[in-house]
mmCIF file with all atom_site columns, C-alpha atoms in Angstrom:
data_model
loop_
_atom_site.group_PDB
_atom_site.id
_atom_site.type_symbol
_atom_site.label_atom_id
_atom_site.label_alt_id
_atom_site.label_comp_id
_atom_site.label_asym_id
_atom_site.label_entity_id
_atom_site.label_seq_id
_atom_site.pdbx_PDB_ins_code
_atom_site.Cartn_x
_atom_site.Cartn_y
_atom_site.Cartn_z
_atom_site.occupancy
_atom_site.B_iso_or_equiv
_atom_site.pdbx_formal_charge
_atom_site.auth_seq_id
_atom_site.auth_comp_id
_atom_site.auth_asym_id
_atom_site.auth_atom_id
_atom_site.pdbx_PDB_model_num
ATOM 1   C CA . UNK A 1 1   ? 0.033   -0.369  -5.944  1.00 65.00 ? 1   UNK A CA 1
ATOM 2   C CA . UNK A 1 2   ? -0.484  -4.192  -6.432  1.00 73.00 ? 2   UNK A CA 1
ATOM 3   C CA . UNK A 1 3   ? 0.820   -3.586  -10.255 1.00 79.00 ? 3   UNK A CA 1
ATOM 4   C CA . UNK A 1 4   ? 4.227   -1.282  -9.309  1.00 78.00 ? 4   UNK A CA 1
ATOM 5   C CA . UNK A 1 5   ? 5.111   -4.389  -6.274  1.00 76.00 ? 5   UNK A CA 1
ATOM 6   C CA . UNK A 1 6   ? 4.690   -7.288  -9.184  1.00 79.00 ? 6   UNK A CA 1
ATOM 7   C CA . UNK A 1 7   ? 7.090   -5.435  -11.547 1.00 82.00 ? 7   UNK A CA 1
ATOM 8   C CA . UNK A 1 8   ? 9.413   -4.588  -9.329  1.00 81.00 ? 8   UNK A CA 1
ATOM 9   C CA . UNK A 1 9   ? 10.107  -8.363  -9.154  1.00 81.00 ? 9   UNK A CA 1
ATOM 10  C CA . UNK A 1 10  ? 10.720  -8.624  -12.588 1.00 82.00 ? 10  UNK A CA 1
ATOM 11  C CA . UNK A 1 11  ? 13.239  -5.084  -11.894 1.00 82.00 ? 11  UNK A CA 1
ATOM 12  C CA . UNK A 1 12  ? 17.027  -7.476  -12.208 1.00 83.00 ? 12  UNK A CA 1
ATOM 13  C CA . UNK A 1 13  ? 16.018  -9.647  -14.648 1.00 85.00 ? 13  UNK A CA 1
ATOM 14  C CA . UNK A 1 14  ? 13.086  -7.937  -16.911 1.00 84.00 ? 14  UNK A CA 1
ATOM 15  C CA . UNK A 1 15  ? 11.812  -9.960  -19.989 1.00 91.00 ? 15  UNK A CA 1
ATOM 16  C CA . UNK A 1 16  ? 10.051  -8.860  -22.476 1.00 93.00 ? 16  UNK A CA 1
ATOM 17  C CA . UNK A 1 17  ? 6.309   -9.435  -20.795 1.00 91.00 ? 17  UNK A CA 1
ATOM 18  C CA . UNK A 1 18  ? 7.605   -7.526  -17.587 1.00 90.00 ? 18  UNK A CA 1
ATOM 19  C CA . UNK A 1 19  ? 8.780   -4.780  -20.427 1.00 91.00 ? 19  UNK A CA 1
ATOM 20  C CA . UNK A 1 20  ? 4.717   -5.417  -21.814 1.00 92.00 ? 20  UNK A CA 1
ATOM 21  C CA . UNK A 1 21  ? 3.814   -4.722  -18.597 1.00 91.00 ? 21  UNK A CA 1
ATOM 22  C CA . UNK A 1 22  ? 5.443   -1.746  -17.658 1.00 91.00 ? 22  UNK A CA 1
ATOM 23  C CA . UNK A 1 23  ? 4.816   -0.065  -20.976 1.00 93.00 ? 23  UNK A CA 1
ATOM 24  C CA . UNK A 1 24  ? 1.272   -0.818  -20.317 1.00 93.00 ? 24  UNK A CA 1
ATOM 25  C CA . UNK A 1 25  ? 1.044   0.683   -16.791 1.00 91.00 ? 25  UNK A CA 1
ATOM 26  C CA . UNK A 1 26  ? 2.560   3.941   -17.774 1.00 92.00 ? 26  UNK A CA 1
ATOM 27  C CA . UNK A 1 27  ? 0.837   4.098   -20.328 1.00 94.00 ? 27  UNK A CA 1
ATOM 28  C CA . UNK A 1 28  ? -2.683  3.797   -18.576 1.00 93.00 ? 28  UNK A CA 1
ATOM 29  C CA . UNK A 1 29  ? -0.957  6.160   -15.872 1.00 90.00 ? 29  UNK A CA 1
ATOM 30  C CA . UNK A 1 30  ? -0.627  8.396   -19.161 1.00 92.00 ? 30  UNK A CA 1
ATOM 31  C CA . UNK A 1 31  ? -4.017  8.835   -19.959 1.00 94.00 ? 31  UNK A CA 1
ATOM 32  C CA . UNK A 1 32  ? -5.782  8.568   -16.675 1.00 92.00 ? 32  UNK A CA 1
ATOM 33  C CA . UNK A 1 33  ? -3.504  11.746  -14.922 1.00 89.00 ? 33  UNK A CA 1
ATOM 34  C CA . UNK A 1 34  ? -6.004  14.087  -14.223 1.00 91.00 ? 34  UNK A CA 1
ATOM 35  C CA . UNK A 1 35  ? -8.146  11.525  -11.941 1.00 88.00 ? 35  UNK A CA 1
ATOM 36  C CA . UNK A 1 36  ? -7.973  11.903  -8.542  1.00 81.00 ? 36  UNK A CA 1
ATOM 37  C CA . UNK A 1 37  ? -8.485  10.140  -5.755  1.00 71.00 ? 37  UNK A CA 1
ATOM 38  C CA . UNK A 1 38  ? -10.649 12.559  -3.295  1.00 71.00 ? 38  UNK A CA 1
ATOM 39  C CA . UNK A 1 39  ? -11.167 11.968  0.767   1.00 63.00 ? 39  UNK A CA 1
ATOM 40  C CA . UNK A 1 40  ? -13.952 13.123  2.342   1.00 67.00 ? 40  UNK A CA 1
ATOM 41  C CA . UNK A 1 41  ? -12.785 13.508  5.703   1.00 61.00 ? 41  UNK A CA 1
ATOM 42  C CA . UNK A 1 42  ? -15.429 14.017  8.885   1.00 64.00 ? 42  UNK A CA 1
ATOM 43  C CA . UNK A 1 43  ? -12.350 14.502  11.385  1.00 71.00 ? 43  UNK A CA 1
ATOM 44  C CA . UNK A 1 44  ? -8.411  13.986  11.176  1.00 75.00 ? 44  UNK A CA 1
ATOM 45  C CA . UNK A 1 45  ? -8.848  10.690  12.467  1.00 82.00 ? 45  UNK A CA 1
ATOM 46  C CA . UNK A 1 46  ? -5.612  8.216   11.663  1.00 84.00 ? 46  UNK A CA 1
ATOM 47  C CA . UNK A 1 47  ? -6.860  5.825   8.549   1.00 85.00 ? 47  UNK A CA 1
ATOM 48  C CA . UNK A 1 48  ? -5.300  2.723   7.472   1.00 88.00 ? 48  UNK A CA 1
ATOM 49  C CA . UNK A 1 49  ? -6.175  -0.239  4.608   1.00 88.00 ? 49  UNK A CA 1
ATOM 50  C CA . UNK A 1 50  ? -4.566  -2.561  4.272   1.00 88.00 ? 50  UNK A CA 1
ATOM 51  C CA . UNK A 1 51  ? -5.377  -6.026  1.882   1.00 85.00 ? 51  UNK A CA 1
ATOM 52  C CA . UNK A 1 52  ? -4.429  -9.233  1.576   1.00 82.00 ? 52  UNK A CA 1
ATOM 53  C CA . UNK A 1 53  ? -1.285  -8.917  -0.818  1.00 80.00 ? 53  UNK A CA 1
ATOM 54  C CA . UNK A 1 54  ? 0.789   -7.163  1.440   1.00 79.00 ? 54  UNK A CA 1
ATOM 55  C CA . UNK A 1 55  ? -0.536  -3.222  0.861   1.00 83.00 ? 55  UNK A CA 1
ATOM 56  C CA . UNK A 1 56  ? -1.241  -0.513  3.443   1.00 87.00 ? 56  UNK A CA 1
ATOM 57  C CA . UNK A 1 57  ? -2.519  2.676   2.697   1.00 87.00 ? 57  UNK A CA 1
ATOM 58  C CA . UNK A 1 58  ? -2.131  5.342   6.065   1.00 87.00 ? 58  UNK A CA 1
ATOM 59  C CA . UNK A 1 59  ? -3.861  8.642   5.633   1.00 82.00 ? 59  UNK A CA 1
ATOM 60  C CA . UNK A 1 60  ? -4.680  11.445  8.537   1.00 82.00 ? 60  UNK A CA 1
ATOM 61  C CA . UNK A 1 61  ? -7.491  13.735  7.120   1.00 78.00 ? 61  UNK A CA 1
ATOM 62  C CA . UNK A 1 62  ? -6.962  14.419  3.499   1.00 75.00 ? 62  UNK A CA 1
ATOM 63  C CA . UNK A 1 63  ? -2.984  14.172  4.148   1.00 79.00 ? 63  UNK A CA 1
ATOM 64  C CA . UNK A 1 64  ? -1.497  10.608  2.919   1.00 79.00 ? 64  UNK A CA 1
ATOM 65  C CA . UNK A 1 65  ? 1.398   9.653   5.851   1.00 82.00 ? 65  UNK A CA 1
ATOM 66  C CA . UNK A 1 66  ? 2.447   6.323   5.068   1.00 83.00 ? 66  UNK A CA 1
ATOM 67  C CA . UNK A 1 67  ? 2.271   3.595   2.524   1.00 80.00 ? 67  UNK A CA 1
ATOM 68  C CA . UNK A 1 68  ? 4.149   0.146   2.015   1.00 81.00 ? 68  UNK A CA 1
ATOM 69  C CA . UNK A 1 69  ? 4.159   -2.823  -0.259  1.00 79.00 ? 69  UNK A CA 1
ATOM 70  C CA . UNK A 1 70  ? 5.262   -5.834  0.947   1.00 78.00 ? 70  UNK A CA 1
ATOM 71  C CA . UNK A 1 71  ? 5.341   -9.462  0.335   1.00 77.00 ? 71  UNK A CA 1
ATOM 72  C CA . UNK A 1 72  ? 3.629   -10.830 3.148   1.00 76.00 ? 72  UNK A CA 1
ATOM 73  C CA . UNK A 1 73  ? 6.320   -12.838 5.455   1.00 80.00 ? 73  UNK A CA 1
ATOM 74  C CA . UNK A 1 74  ? 4.015   -16.377 6.059   1.00 83.00 ? 74  UNK A CA 1
ATOM 75  C CA . UNK A 1 75  ? 2.391   -18.711 4.288   1.00 87.00 ? 75  UNK A CA 1
ATOM 76  C CA . UNK A 1 76  ? -1.395  -18.494 4.824   1.00 87.00 ? 76  UNK A CA 1
ATOM 77  C CA . UNK A 1 77  ? -3.772  -21.281 4.380   1.00 90.00 ? 77  UNK A CA 1
ATOM 78  C CA . UNK A 1 78  ? -6.326  -19.370 3.511   1.00 90.00 ? 78  UNK A CA 1
ATOM 79  C CA . UNK A 1 79  ? -7.186  -15.779 1.670   1.00 86.00 ? 79  UNK A CA 1
ATOM 80  C CA . UNK A 1 80  ? -9.565  -15.230 5.410   1.00 89.00 ? 80  UNK A CA 1
ATOM 81  C CA . UNK A 1 81  ? -6.151  -15.600 7.042   1.00 90.00 ? 81  UNK A CA 1
ATOM 82  C CA . UNK A 1 82  ? -4.282  -13.226 5.110   1.00 88.00 ? 82  UNK A CA 1
ATOM 83  C CA . UNK A 1 83  ? -6.612  -10.710 5.400   1.00 88.00 ? 83  UNK A CA 1
ATOM 84  C CA . UNK A 1 84  ? -5.492  -10.984 9.108   1.00 88.00 ? 84  UNK A CA 1
ATOM 85  C CA . UNK A 1 85  ? -2.030  -10.455 8.568   1.00 87.00 ? 85  UNK A CA 1
ATOM 86  C CA . UNK A 1 86  ? -2.157  -7.680  6.535   1.00 87.00 ? 86  UNK A CA 1
ATOM 87  C CA . UNK A 1 87  ? -4.928  -6.215  9.076   1.00 88.00 ? 87  UNK A CA 1
ATOM 88  C CA . UNK A 1 88  ? -2.263  -7.246  12.280  1.00 88.00 ? 88  UNK A CA 1
ATOM 89  C CA . UNK A 1 89  ? 0.446   -4.893  9.743   1.00 86.00 ? 89  UNK A CA 1
ATOM 90  C CA . UNK A 1 90  ? -2.278  -2.226  9.161   1.00 87.00 ? 90  UNK A CA 1
ATOM 91  C CA . UNK A 1 91  ? -2.197  -2.192  13.171  1.00 89.00 ? 91  UNK A CA 1
ATOM 92  C CA . UNK A 1 92  ? 1.171   -1.321  13.688  1.00 87.00 ? 92  UNK A CA 1
ATOM 93  C CA . UNK A 1 93  ? 1.669   1.293   10.641  1.00 86.00 ? 93  UNK A CA 1
ATOM 94  C CA . UNK A 1 94  ? -1.365  3.234   13.355  1.00 87.00 ? 94  UNK A CA 1
ATOM 95  C CA . UNK A 1 95  ? 0.445   2.050   16.313  1.00 86.00 ? 95  UNK A CA 1
ATOM 96  C CA . UNK A 1 96  ? 3.209   4.341   15.268  1.00 85.00 ? 96  UNK A CA 1
ATOM 97  C CA . UNK A 1 97  ? 1.831   6.902   13.486  1.00 82.00 ? 97  UNK A CA 1
ATOM 98  C CA . UNK A 1 98  ? 0.010   7.367   16.465  1.00 81.00 ? 98  UNK A CA 1
ATOM 99  C CA . UNK A 1 99  ? 3.162   7.263   18.477  1.00 81.00 ? 99  UNK A CA 1
ATOM 100 C CA . UNK A 1 100 ? 4.247   9.694   15.916  1.00 77.00 ? 100 UNK A CA 1
ATOM 101 C CA . UNK A 1 101 ? 1.653   12.288  16.231  1.00 70.00 ? 101 UNK A CA 1
ATOM 102 C CA . UNK A 1 102 ? 2.092   12.297  19.917  1.00 63.00 ? 102 UNK A CA 1
ATOM 103 C CA . UNK A 1 103 ? 6.435   13.316  19.290  1.00 57.00 ? 103 UNK A CA 1
ATOM 104 C CA . UNK A 1 104 ? 7.485   9.579   20.080  1.00 49.00 ? 104 UNK A CA 1
ATOM 105 C CA . UNK A 1 105 ? 9.611   7.426   18.575  1.00 50.00 ? 105 UNK A CA 1
ATOM 106 C CA . UNK A 1 106 ? 8.369   4.554   16.930  1.00 55.00 ? 106 UNK A CA 1
ATOM 107 C CA . UNK A 1 107 ? 10.666  1.564   16.320  1.00 50.00 ? 107 UNK A CA 1
#
């Protein structure tokens, strides 16, 4: 996700380095298409993973429920602070998915 979000920043006016990076990414994906991420859940809890660069992935059991890739809207003075901001985003995603699982709406 990080590579895709970085490449998306150059979509409007792509230059040679961005094209080269995109081709490299596509070659990598083609070469690794048989690899799988295997989730071995013990229950159907909602699991959310985040990182300081703005990526969030959520899954339930073996099913991916949501993913986002956004630049953070604030500037943090440390990577620890950026991780807290990302964790807050993860909590929001968790709350939204939990509300949806109980047939409520999430705004």
